[in-house]
mmCIF file of C-alpha atoms in Angstrom:
data_model
loop_
_atom_site.group_PDB
_atom_site.id
_atom_site.type_symbol
_atom_site.label_atom_id
_atom_site.label_comp_id
_atom_site.label_asym_id
_atom_site.label_seq_id
_atom_site.Cartn_x
_atom_site.Cartn_y
_atom_site.Cartn_z
ATOM 1 C CA UNK A 1173 -41.082 73.881 -33.901
ATOM 2 C CA UNK A 1174 -43.610 76.518 -32.578
ATOM 3 C CA UNK A 1175 -44.026 76.198 -28.767
ATOM 4 C CA UNK A 1176 -47.038 77.737 -27.282
ATOM 5 C CA UNK A 1177 -47.470 78.495 -23.729
ATOM 6 C CA UNK A 1178 -50.268 76.751 -21.859
ATOM 7 C CA UNK A 1179 -49.540 77.294 -18.238
ATOM 8 C CA UNK A 1180 -47.176 77.735 -15.610
ATOM 9 C CA UNK A 1181 -47.153 76.944 -12.053
ATOM 10 C CA UNK A 1182 -44.609 78.070 -9.237
ATOM 11 C CA UNK A 1183 -45.032 76.383 -5.862
ATOM 12 C CA UNK A 1184 -45.671 79.109 -3.206
ATOM 13 C CA UNK A 1185 -46.338 77.148 -0.232
ATOM 14 C CA UNK A 1186 -45.067 73.229 0.048
ATOM 15 C CA UNK A 1187 -47.349 71.047 -1.796
ATOM 16 C CA UNK A 1188 -47.414 67.215 -2.687
ATOM 17 C CA UNK A 1189 -48.917 67.557 -6.130
ATOM 18 C CA UNK A 1190 -48.929 69.987 -9.088
ATOM 19 C CA UNK A 1191 -51.559 69.516 -11.424
ATOM 20 C CA UNK A 1192 -52.437 70.841 -14.965
ATOM 21 C CA UNK A 1193 -56.007 70.420 -15.941
ATOM 22 C CA UNK A 1194 -58.180 71.005 -18.857
ATOM 23 C CA UNK A 1195 -55.237 70.905 -21.227
ATOM 24 C CA UNK A 1196 -56.233 72.609 -24.352
ATOM 25 C CA UNK A 1197 -55.979 70.987 -27.923
ATOM 26 C CA UNK A 1198 -55.224 74.391 -29.383
ATOM 27 C CA UNK A 1199 -53.658 77.632 -28.210
ATOM 28 C CA UNK A 1200 -54.786 80.775 -29.690
ATOM 29 C CA UNK A 1201 -56.300 78.934 -32.520
ATOM 30 C CA UNK A 1202 -53.135 77.094 -33.124
ATOM 31 C CA UNK A 1203 -53.635 73.185 -33.078
ATOM 32 C CA UNK A 1204 -51.132 71.670 -30.821
ATOM 33 C CA UNK A 1205 -50.014 67.984 -31.071
ATOM 34 C CA UNK A 1206 -47.331 67.321 -28.475
ATOM 35 C CA UNK A 1207 -46.688 68.594 -24.731
ATOM 36 C CA UNK A 1208 -43.525 69.701 -23.412
ATOM 37 C CA UNK A 1209 -43.163 70.124 -19.626
ATOM 38 C CA UNK A 1210 -40.043 71.814 -18.094
ATOM 39 C CA UNK A 1211 -39.564 71.387 -14.548
ATOM 40 C CA UNK A 1212 -37.048 73.522 -12.965
ATOM 41 C CA UNK A 1213 -35.676 74.390 -9.437
ATOM 42 C CA UNK A 1214 -37.433 71.476 -7.971
ATOM 43 C CA UNK A 1215 -36.571 70.603 -4.482
ATOM 44 C CA UNK A 1216 -38.353 68.855 -1.533
ATOM 45 C CA UNK A 1217 -37.421 69.075 2.209
ATOM 46 C CA UNK A 1218 -36.739 65.332 2.168
ATOM 47 C CA UNK A 1219 -35.507 63.009 -0.336
ATOM 48 C CA UNK A 1220 -38.399 61.534 -2.396
ATOM 49 C CA UNK A 1221 -39.165 60.308 -5.913
ATOM 50 C CA UNK A 1222 -40.915 62.312 -8.436
ATOM 51 C CA UNK A 1223 -43.863 60.810 -10.476
ATOM 52 C CA UNK A 1224 -46.290 61.599 -13.270
ATOM 53 C CA UNK A 1225 -49.698 60.637 -14.009
ATOM 54 C CA UNK A 1226 -51.947 61.310 -17.085
ATOM 55 C CA UNK A 1227 -55.588 61.854 -16.395
ATOM 56 C CA UNK A 1228 -55.032 60.889 -12.764
ATOM 57 C CA UNK A 1229 -55.263 57.304 -14.049
ATOM 58 C CA UNK A 1230 -53.510 55.038 -11.506
ATOM 59 C CA UNK A 1231 -53.942 51.585 -12.871
ATOM 60 C CA UNK A 1232 -51.229 49.210 -12.275
ATOM 61 C CA UNK A 1233 -48.998 47.937 -15.259
ATOM 62 C CA UNK A 1234 -49.993 51.014 -17.370
ATOM 63 C CA UNK A 1235 -46.849 53.157 -17.081
ATOM 64 C CA UNK A 1236 -43.751 51.221 -18.613
ATOM 65 C CA UNK A 1237 -40.569 53.234 -18.783
ATOM 66 C CA UNK A 1238 -37.080 52.701 -19.102
ATOM 67 C CA UNK A 1239 -33.948 54.697 -18.622
ATOM 68 C CA UNK A 1240 -30.135 55.033 -18.731
ATOM 69 C CA UNK A 1241 -27.988 57.104 -16.301
ATOM 70 C CA UNK A 1242 -24.609 58.314 -15.687
ATOM 71 C CA UNK A 1243 -23.323 58.586 -12.134
ATOM 72 C CA UNK A 1244 -19.950 60.287 -12.928
ATOM 73 C CA UNK A 1245 -18.306 57.044 -12.106
ATOM 74 C CA UNK A 1246 -20.579 54.569 -13.714
ATOM 75 C CA UNK A 1247 -23.249 54.056 -16.222
ATOM 76 C CA UNK A 1248 -26.487 51.947 -15.689
ATOM 77 C CA UNK A 1249 -30.007 51.320 -17.053
ATOM 78 C CA UNK A 1250 -33.057 49.924 -16.090
ATOM 79 C CA UNK A 1251 -36.881 49.930 -16.479
ATOM 80 C CA UNK A 1252 -40.244 48.691 -15.210
ATOM 81 C CA UNK A 1253 -43.404 47.423 -16.620
ATOM 82 C CA UNK A 1254 -45.555 47.390 -13.566
ATOM 83 C CA UNK A 1255 -45.869 50.969 -12.287
ATOM 84 C CA UNK A 1256 -49.006 52.978 -11.586
ATOM 85 C CA UNK A 1257 -47.170 56.170 -12.647
ATOM 86 C CA UNK A 1258 -44.082 57.222 -14.399
ATOM 87 C CA UNK A 1259 -41.174 57.626 -11.978
ATOM 88 C CA UNK A 1260 -39.616 60.508 -13.906
ATOM 89 C CA UNK A 1261 -36.238 59.967 -11.652
ATOM 90 C CA UNK A 1262 -35.513 56.752 -10.451
ATOM 91 C CA UNK A 1263 -33.590 57.810 -7.376
ATOM 92 C CA UNK A 1264 -34.756 60.296 -4.877
ATOM 93 C CA UNK A 1265 -35.190 64.020 -5.263
ATOM 94 C CA UNK A 1266 -32.207 65.074 -3.281
ATOM 95 C CA UNK A 1267 -33.027 68.051 -1.131
ATOM 96 C CA UNK A 1268 -32.091 71.385 -2.335
ATOM 97 C CA UNK A 1269 -30.537 70.265 -5.598
ATOM 98 C CA UNK A 1270 -32.707 72.254 -7.930
ATOM 99 C CA UNK A 1271 -33.442 69.477 -10.087
ATOM 100 C CA UNK A 1272 -34.907 69.910 -13.659
ATOM 101 C CA UNK A 1273 -36.746 67.921 -16.234
ATOM 102 C CA UNK A 1274 -37.624 68.375 -19.840
ATOM 103 C CA UNK A 1275 -40.346 66.023 -20.894
ATOM 104 C CA UNK A 1276 -41.881 65.567 -24.482
ATOM 105 C CA UNK A 1277 -45.274 63.750 -24.417
ATOM 106 C CA UNK A 1278 -46.118 63.036 -27.996
ATOM 107 C CA UNK A 1279 -49.601 62.952 -29.832
ATOM 108 C CA UNK A 1280 -51.302 63.723 -26.642
ATOM 109 C CA UNK A 1281 -54.637 64.234 -28.314
ATOM 110 C CA UNK A 1282 -54.658 61.227 -30.203
ATOM 111 C CA UNK A 1283 -57.265 58.393 -29.337
ATOM 112 C CA UNK A 1284 -55.785 55.777 -31.529
ATOM 113 C CA UNK A 1285 -52.561 55.073 -29.835
ATOM 114 C CA UNK A 1286 -50.813 54.648 -26.620
ATOM 115 C CA UNK A 1287 -49.005 57.788 -25.421
ATOM 116 C CA UNK A 1288 -45.231 57.937 -25.288
ATOM 117 C CA UNK A 1289 -42.879 60.262 -23.673
ATOM 118 C CA UNK A 1290 -39.208 61.119 -23.745
ATOM 119 C CA UNK A 1291 -37.505 62.945 -20.865
ATOM 120 C CA UNK A 1292 -33.999 64.166 -19.568
ATOM 121 C CA UNK A 1293 -33.482 64.542 -15.855
ATOM 122 C CA UNK A 1294 -30.794 66.447 -14.161
ATOM 123 C CA UNK A 1295 -29.990 66.350 -10.406
ATOM 124 C CA UNK A 1296 -27.038 65.929 -8.191
ATOM 125 C CA UNK A 1297 -26.778 62.199 -9.181
ATOM 126 C CA UNK A 1298 -26.104 62.555 -12.876
ATOM 127 C CA UNK A 1299 -27.992 62.568 -16.211
ATOM 128 C CA UNK A 1300 -31.015 60.391 -16.737
ATOM 129 C CA UNK A 1301 -32.498 59.660 -20.210
ATOM 130 C CA UNK A 1302 -36.090 58.188 -20.027
ATOM 131 C CA UNK A 1303 -38.539 56.543 -22.624
ATOM 132 C CA UNK A 1304 -41.865 55.624 -21.297
ATOM 133 C CA UNK A 1305 -45.492 54.731 -22.513
ATOM 134 C CA UNK A 1306 -48.907 55.321 -20.957
ATOM 135 C CA UNK A 1307 -50.796 51.990 -22.043
ATOM 136 C CA UNK A 1308 -54.092 54.129 -22.815
ATOM 137 C CA UNK A 1309 -55.553 55.309 -25.984
ATOM 138 C CA UNK A 1310 -57.306 58.284 -24.166
ATOM 139 C CA UNK A 1311 -56.478 61.915 -25.067
ATOM 140 C CA UNK A 1312 -54.426 63.504 -22.477
ATOM 141 C CA UNK A 1313 -56.545 66.166 -20.582
ATOM 142 C CA UNK A 1314 -54.728 66.497 -17.314
ATOM 143 C CA UNK A 1315 -51.268 66.097 -15.933
ATOM 144 C CA UNK A 1316 -50.198 65.425 -12.303
ATOM 145 C CA UNK A 1317 -46.721 65.760 -10.947
ATOM 146 C CA UNK A 1318 -46.341 64.602 -7.288
ATOM 147 C CA UNK A 1319 -44.113 63.158 -4.851
ATOM 148 C CA UNK A 1320 -44.593 59.899 -3.021
ATOM 149 C CA UNK A 1321 -44.821 61.253 0.366
ATOM 150 C CA UNK A 1322 -43.099 64.538 0.586
ATOM 151 C CA UNK A 1323 -43.863 68.240 -0.788
ATOM 152 C CA UNK A 1324 -42.353 70.149 -3.310
ATOM 153 C CA UNK A 1325 -40.586 73.261 -1.784
ATOM 154 C CA UNK A 1326 -41.581 76.864 -2.652
ATOM 155 C CA UNK A 1327 -39.984 77.986 -5.723
ATOM 156 C CA UNK A 1328 -40.311 74.627 -7.573
ATOM 157 C CA UNK A 1329 -41.439 75.550 -10.960
ATOM 158 C CA UNK A 1330 -43.465 73.750 -13.897
ATOM 159 C CA UNK A 1331 -43.970 75.079 -17.356
ATOM 160 C CA UNK A 1332 -46.252 73.530 -19.869
ATOM 161 C CA UNK A 1333 -46.012 74.040 -23.475
ATOM 162 C CA UNK A 1334 -47.902 72.937 -26.547
ATOM 163 C CA UNK A 1335 -45.933 72.002 -29.726
ATOM 164 C CA UNK A 1336 -47.759 73.092 -32.933
ATOM 165 C CA UNK A 1337 -49.059 70.582 -35.035
ATOM 166 C CA UNK B 133 -48.042 83.881 -30.347
ATOM 167 C CA UNK B 134 -45.123 81.501 -29.979
ATOM 168 C CA UNK B 135 -43.366 80.776 -26.817
ATOM 169 C CA UNK B 136 -39.944 80.266 -28.546
ATOM 170 C CA UNK B 137 -38.250 83.302 -29.708
ATOM 171 C CA UNK B 138 -34.937 83.601 -31.489
ATOM 172 C CA UNK B 139 -32.642 86.188 -29.742
ATOM 173 C CA UNK B 140 -29.621 86.177 -31.996
ATOM 174 C CA UNK B 141 -27.796 83.854 -34.299
ATOM 175 C CA UNK B 142 -24.154 83.657 -35.053
ATOM 176 C CA UNK B 143 -22.796 82.301 -38.256
ATOM 177 C CA UNK B 144 -18.952 81.949 -38.078
ATOM 178 C CA UNK B 145 -17.224 83.564 -41.114
ATOM 179 C CA UNK B 146 -14.229 82.608 -43.045
ATOM 180 C CA UNK B 147 -11.853 84.038 -40.332
ATOM 181 C CA UNK B 148 -13.192 81.721 -37.660
ATOM 182 C CA UNK B 149 -14.038 82.719 -34.205
ATOM 183 C CA UNK B 150 -12.194 82.140 -31.028
ATOM 184 C CA UNK B 151 -15.342 83.116 -29.173
ATOM 185 C CA UNK B 152 -19.012 83.441 -29.546
ATOM 186 C CA UNK B 153 -20.978 85.776 -27.313
ATOM 187 C CA UNK B 154 -24.461 86.473 -26.572
ATOM 188 C CA UNK B 155 -24.712 89.509 -24.469
ATOM 189 C CA UNK B 156 -27.572 91.511 -22.824
ATOM 190 C CA UNK B 157 -29.810 88.471 -22.917
ATOM 191 C CA UNK B 158 -33.376 89.628 -22.412
ATOM 192 C CA UNK B 159 -34.747 88.865 -18.887
ATOM 193 C CA UNK B 160 -38.309 88.180 -20.373
ATOM 194 C CA UNK B 161 -38.454 84.381 -20.545
ATOM 195 C CA UNK B 162 -38.312 81.248 -18.607
ATOM 196 C CA UNK B 163 -35.856 79.122 -20.260
ATOM 197 C CA UNK B 164 -32.824 79.569 -22.647
ATOM 198 C CA UNK B 165 -32.184 77.185 -25.492
ATOM 199 C CA UNK B 166 -28.850 77.235 -27.171
ATOM 200 C CA UNK B 167 -28.660 75.223 -30.677
ATOM 201 C CA UNK B 168 -25.343 74.905 -32.105
ATOM 202 C CA UNK B 169 -23.589 73.424 -35.141
ATOM 203 C CA UNK B 170 -20.028 73.268 -34.107
ATOM 204 C CA UNK B 171 -16.411 72.321 -35.580
ATOM 205 C CA UNK B 172 -13.268 73.670 -34.226
ATOM 206 C CA UNK B 173 -9.716 73.849 -35.686
ATOM 207 C CA UNK B 174 -8.472 72.480 -32.414
ATOM 208 C CA UNK B 175 -6.794 68.952 -32.296
ATOM 209 C CA UNK B 176 -9.079 68.346 -29.415
ATOM 210 C CA UNK B 177 -12.805 68.748 -29.453
ATOM 211 C CA UNK B 178 -13.558 70.050 -25.990
ATOM 212 C CA UNK B 179 -16.104 73.032 -26.283
ATOM 213 C CA UNK B 180 -17.005 75.118 -23.350
ATOM 214 C CA UNK B 181 -19.972 77.592 -22.520
ATOM 215 C CA UNK B 182 -19.733 80.200 -19.637
ATOM 216 C CA UNK B 183 -22.563 82.199 -17.938
ATOM 217 C CA UNK B 184 -21.822 85.892 -17.156
ATOM 218 C CA UNK B 185 -18.113 85.427 -17.824
ATOM 219 C CA UNK B 186 -17.823 83.320 -14.765
ATOM 220 C CA UNK B 187 -15.227 80.458 -14.663
ATOM 221 C CA UNK B 188 -16.043 78.827 -11.498
ATOM 222 C CA UNK B 189 -18.638 76.844 -9.517
ATOM 223 C CA UNK B 190 -19.613 74.538 -12.460
ATOM 224 C CA UNK B 191 -19.907 70.755 -12.221
ATOM 225 C CA UNK B 192 -20.589 68.639 -15.270
ATOM 226 C CA UNK B 193 -21.650 64.868 -15.302
ATOM 227 C CA UNK B 194 -21.522 62.978 -18.572
ATOM 228 C CA UNK B 195 -23.126 59.844 -19.820
ATOM 229 C CA UNK B 196 -21.402 58.988 -23.181
ATOM 230 C CA UNK B 197 -21.823 56.182 -25.749
ATOM 231 C CA UNK B 198 -19.696 55.344 -28.744
ATOM 232 C CA UNK B 199 -21.444 52.490 -30.316
ATOM 233 C CA UNK B 200 -19.500 49.792 -28.416
ATOM 234 C CA UNK B 201 -19.455 50.972 -24.841
ATOM 235 C CA UNK B 202 -21.039 53.408 -22.528
ATOM 236 C CA UNK B 203 -19.205 55.452 -19.729
ATOM 237 C CA UNK B 204 -20.038 58.121 -17.228
ATOM 238 C CA UNK B 205 -17.641 60.693 -15.771
ATOM 239 C CA UNK B 206 -17.367 64.016 -14.246
ATOM 240 C CA UNK B 207 -15.788 66.870 -15.754
ATOM 241 C CA UNK B 208 -14.565 70.319 -15.332
ATOM 242 C CA UNK B 209 -15.646 73.037 -12.880
ATOM 243 C CA UNK B 210 -14.629 76.027 -14.699
ATOM 244 C CA UNK B 211 -17.423 75.960 -17.404
ATOM 245 C CA UNK B 212 -20.251 74.190 -19.041
ATOM 246 C CA UNK B 213 -18.998 71.353 -20.753
ATOM 247 C CA UNK B 214 -20.570 70.759 -24.143
ATOM 248 C CA UNK B 215 -18.774 67.791 -25.348
ATOM 249 C CA UNK B 216 -15.941 66.567 -27.229
ATOM 250 C CA UNK B 217 -16.998 67.684 -30.614
ATOM 251 C CA UNK B 218 -15.819 67.700 -34.123
ATOM 252 C CA UNK B 219 -12.616 69.202 -34.673
ATOM 253 C CA UNK B 220 -9.763 69.298 -37.318
ATOM 254 C CA UNK B 221 -9.022 65.544 -36.639
ATOM 255 C CA UNK B 222 -12.567 64.620 -38.040
ATOM 256 C CA UNK B 223 -13.453 64.371 -41.743
ATOM 257 C CA UNK B 224 -13.960 67.679 -43.574
ATOM 258 C CA UNK B 225 -17.253 69.333 -43.704
ATOM 259 C CA UNK B 226 -18.527 67.527 -40.586
ATOM 260 C CA UNK B 227 -19.900 69.472 -37.741
ATOM 261 C CA UNK B 228 -21.456 68.447 -34.289
ATOM 262 C CA UNK B 229 -24.718 69.091 -33.230
ATOM 263 C CA UNK B 230 -25.389 70.409 -29.727
ATOM 264 C CA UNK B 231 -28.648 71.423 -27.839
ATOM 265 C CA UNK B 232 -28.412 73.132 -24.380
ATOM 266 C CA UNK B 233 -31.364 73.813 -22.213
ATOM 267 C CA UNK B 234 -31.188 76.135 -19.431
ATOM 268 C CA UNK B 235 -34.585 76.663 -17.504
ATOM 269 C CA UNK B 236 -35.300 79.326 -14.743
ATOM 270 C CA UNK B 237 -32.239 81.502 -16.218
ATOM 271 C CA UNK B 238 -33.774 84.753 -14.766
ATOM 272 C CA UNK B 239 -33.961 83.791 -11.071
ATOM 273 C CA UNK B 240 -31.823 85.639 -8.589
ATOM 274 C CA UNK B 241 -32.157 83.054 -5.888
ATOM 275 C CA UNK B 242 -31.596 79.639 -7.358
ATOM 276 C CA UNK B 243 -28.469 77.827 -8.727
ATOM 277 C CA UNK B 244 -28.761 77.270 -12.525
ATOM 278 C CA UNK B 245 -29.160 73.667 -13.787
ATOM 279 C CA UNK B 246 -28.584 72.850 -17.543
ATOM 280 C CA UNK B 247 -29.231 69.755 -19.681
ATOM 281 C CA UNK B 248 -27.164 69.153 -22.920
ATOM 282 C CA UNK B 249 -27.341 66.526 -25.804
ATOM 283 C CA UNK B 250 -24.487 66.459 -28.274
ATOM 284 C CA UNK B 251 -22.860 64.365 -30.843
ATOM 285 C CA UNK B 252 -19.616 63.919 -32.498
ATOM 286 C CA UNK B 253 -19.564 61.686 -35.684
ATOM 287 C CA UNK B 254 -17.929 61.620 -39.207
ATOM 288 C CA UNK B 255 -17.966 57.876 -40.061
ATOM 289 C CA UNK B 256 -14.261 57.694 -39.793
ATOM 290 C CA UNK B 257 -13.312 58.270 -36.279
ATOM 291 C CA UNK B 258 -15.028 57.047 -33.123
ATOM 292 C CA UNK B 259 -18.376 58.535 -32.770
ATOM 293 C CA UNK B 260 -19.539 60.036 -29.390
ATOM 294 C CA UNK B 261 -23.073 60.712 -28.273
ATOM 295 C CA UNK B 262 -23.238 62.489 -24.976
ATOM 296 C CA UNK B 263 -25.842 63.311 -22.389
ATOM 297 C CA UNK B 264 -24.501 66.139 -19.896
ATOM 298 C CA UNK B 265 -26.235 67.629 -16.890
ATOM 299 C CA UNK B 266 -24.965 69.919 -14.509
ATOM 300 C CA UNK B 267 -25.416 73.008 -12.148
ATOM 301 C CA UNK B 268 -23.809 76.373 -12.058
ATOM 302 C CA UNK B 269 -23.706 77.120 -8.370
ATOM 303 C CA UNK B 270 -24.397 80.823 -8.714
ATOM 304 C CA UNK B 271 -27.779 82.606 -7.772
ATOM 305 C CA UNK B 272 -27.142 85.401 -10.555
ATOM 306 C CA UNK B 273 -29.558 85.847 -13.465
ATOM 307 C CA UNK B 274 -27.915 84.710 -16.611
ATOM 308 C CA UNK B 275 -27.505 87.829 -18.658
ATOM 309 C CA UNK B 276 -24.576 86.605 -21.044
ATOM 310 C CA UNK B 277 -23.345 83.390 -22.620
ATOM 311 C CA UNK B 278 -19.643 82.953 -24.134
ATOM 312 C CA UNK B 279 -18.762 79.967 -26.052
ATOM 313 C CA UNK B 280 -15.105 78.882 -26.511
ATOM 314 C CA UNK B 281 -13.010 75.978 -27.610
ATOM 315 C CA UNK B 282 -10.966 73.891 -25.139
ATOM 316 C CA UNK B 283 -7.535 75.369 -25.850
ATOM 317 C CA UNK B 284 -6.926 79.315 -25.888
ATOM 318 C CA UNK B 285 -6.254 80.641 -29.134
ATOM 319 C CA UNK B 286 -8.106 77.868 -31.161
ATOM 320 C CA UNK B 287 -11.356 78.742 -32.882
ATOM 321 C CA UNK B 288 -14.711 77.665 -34.182
ATOM 322 C CA UNK B 289 -14.347 77.202 -37.881
ATOM 323 C CA UNK B 290 -16.406 78.944 -40.674
ATOM 324 C CA UNK B 291 -20.090 77.578 -40.966
ATOM 325 C CA UNK B 292 -20.327 76.854 -37.204
ATOM 326 C CA UNK B 293 -23.495 78.310 -36.236
ATOM 327 C CA UNK B 294 -24.996 79.254 -32.651
ATOM 328 C CA UNK B 295 -28.603 80.223 -32.142
ATOM 329 C CA UNK B 296 -29.955 81.445 -28.673
ATOM 330 C CA UNK B 297 -33.548 81.267 -27.988
ATOM 331 C CA UNK B 298 -35.803 82.305 -25.254
ATOM 332 C CA UNK B 299 -38.817 80.181 -24.453
ATOM 333 C CA UNK B 300 -41.321 82.382 -22.529
#
């Protein structure tokens, strides 16, 4: 698997949303097929939930997802069919926990299928493993990572890569 | 230009290895990725990873399934726990797969989170699939990684392999 860097964003002043726009279909002449997003050192001043949208699309019932988690004392699972964004962690972004996420979005340039994603999330509550779908056949050209009401603290980092086709 | 660069690969030889070390890790990347194929000569499969030789300030939380049940529990604080992996109790020639991701490893201001996926399986004993996350509560940049077995003196057996990549 060849990973090709697309862009990185490090929050310098608190901000509600981080966005990757004009996502290319090739990097340095190499065609890419999947996207890999690594979020690290993610913190917020107050607890909040992190969400992701593709192409800024916010229609309801278009972001189904399911997940399983371990709390250290119990395990659980859940899912949702009626979201208008992917909730990339179901709980709240605990303040100053340096959360991380590794998200793989498959076949992002294809226009013949809905888009699927797998991600692992790590925070103070435990490991989360997610699988999700964006019910849209559009090619993904932008990615929005945002909090419901709060802001990402400075130092929150997001790195976007393309996976070679 | 690829963002994923191999730093080093260690392939364990016939004598086994009581530890595997990656030293002087280049500080030019954003994320570390450790890919391993592991079998130990221990009677227990616990496998540890430590940053910069530190044996403190880790917390590990596991989600583990064995095909009939799923559990979650907290684990040691003295190392990164990679899982209960294939050992001498398992069918011969079977090895565990482990993927360990450590973003933001060069930061000198943030604690270091990590995420691990590992599996132990041989079609004879109980198989375990593990998702492990945790945090090393140390703001030091990671400059070295050491892997060891659970019990001192035990070893990774021949054909175990460990590869360290930098993602830039």
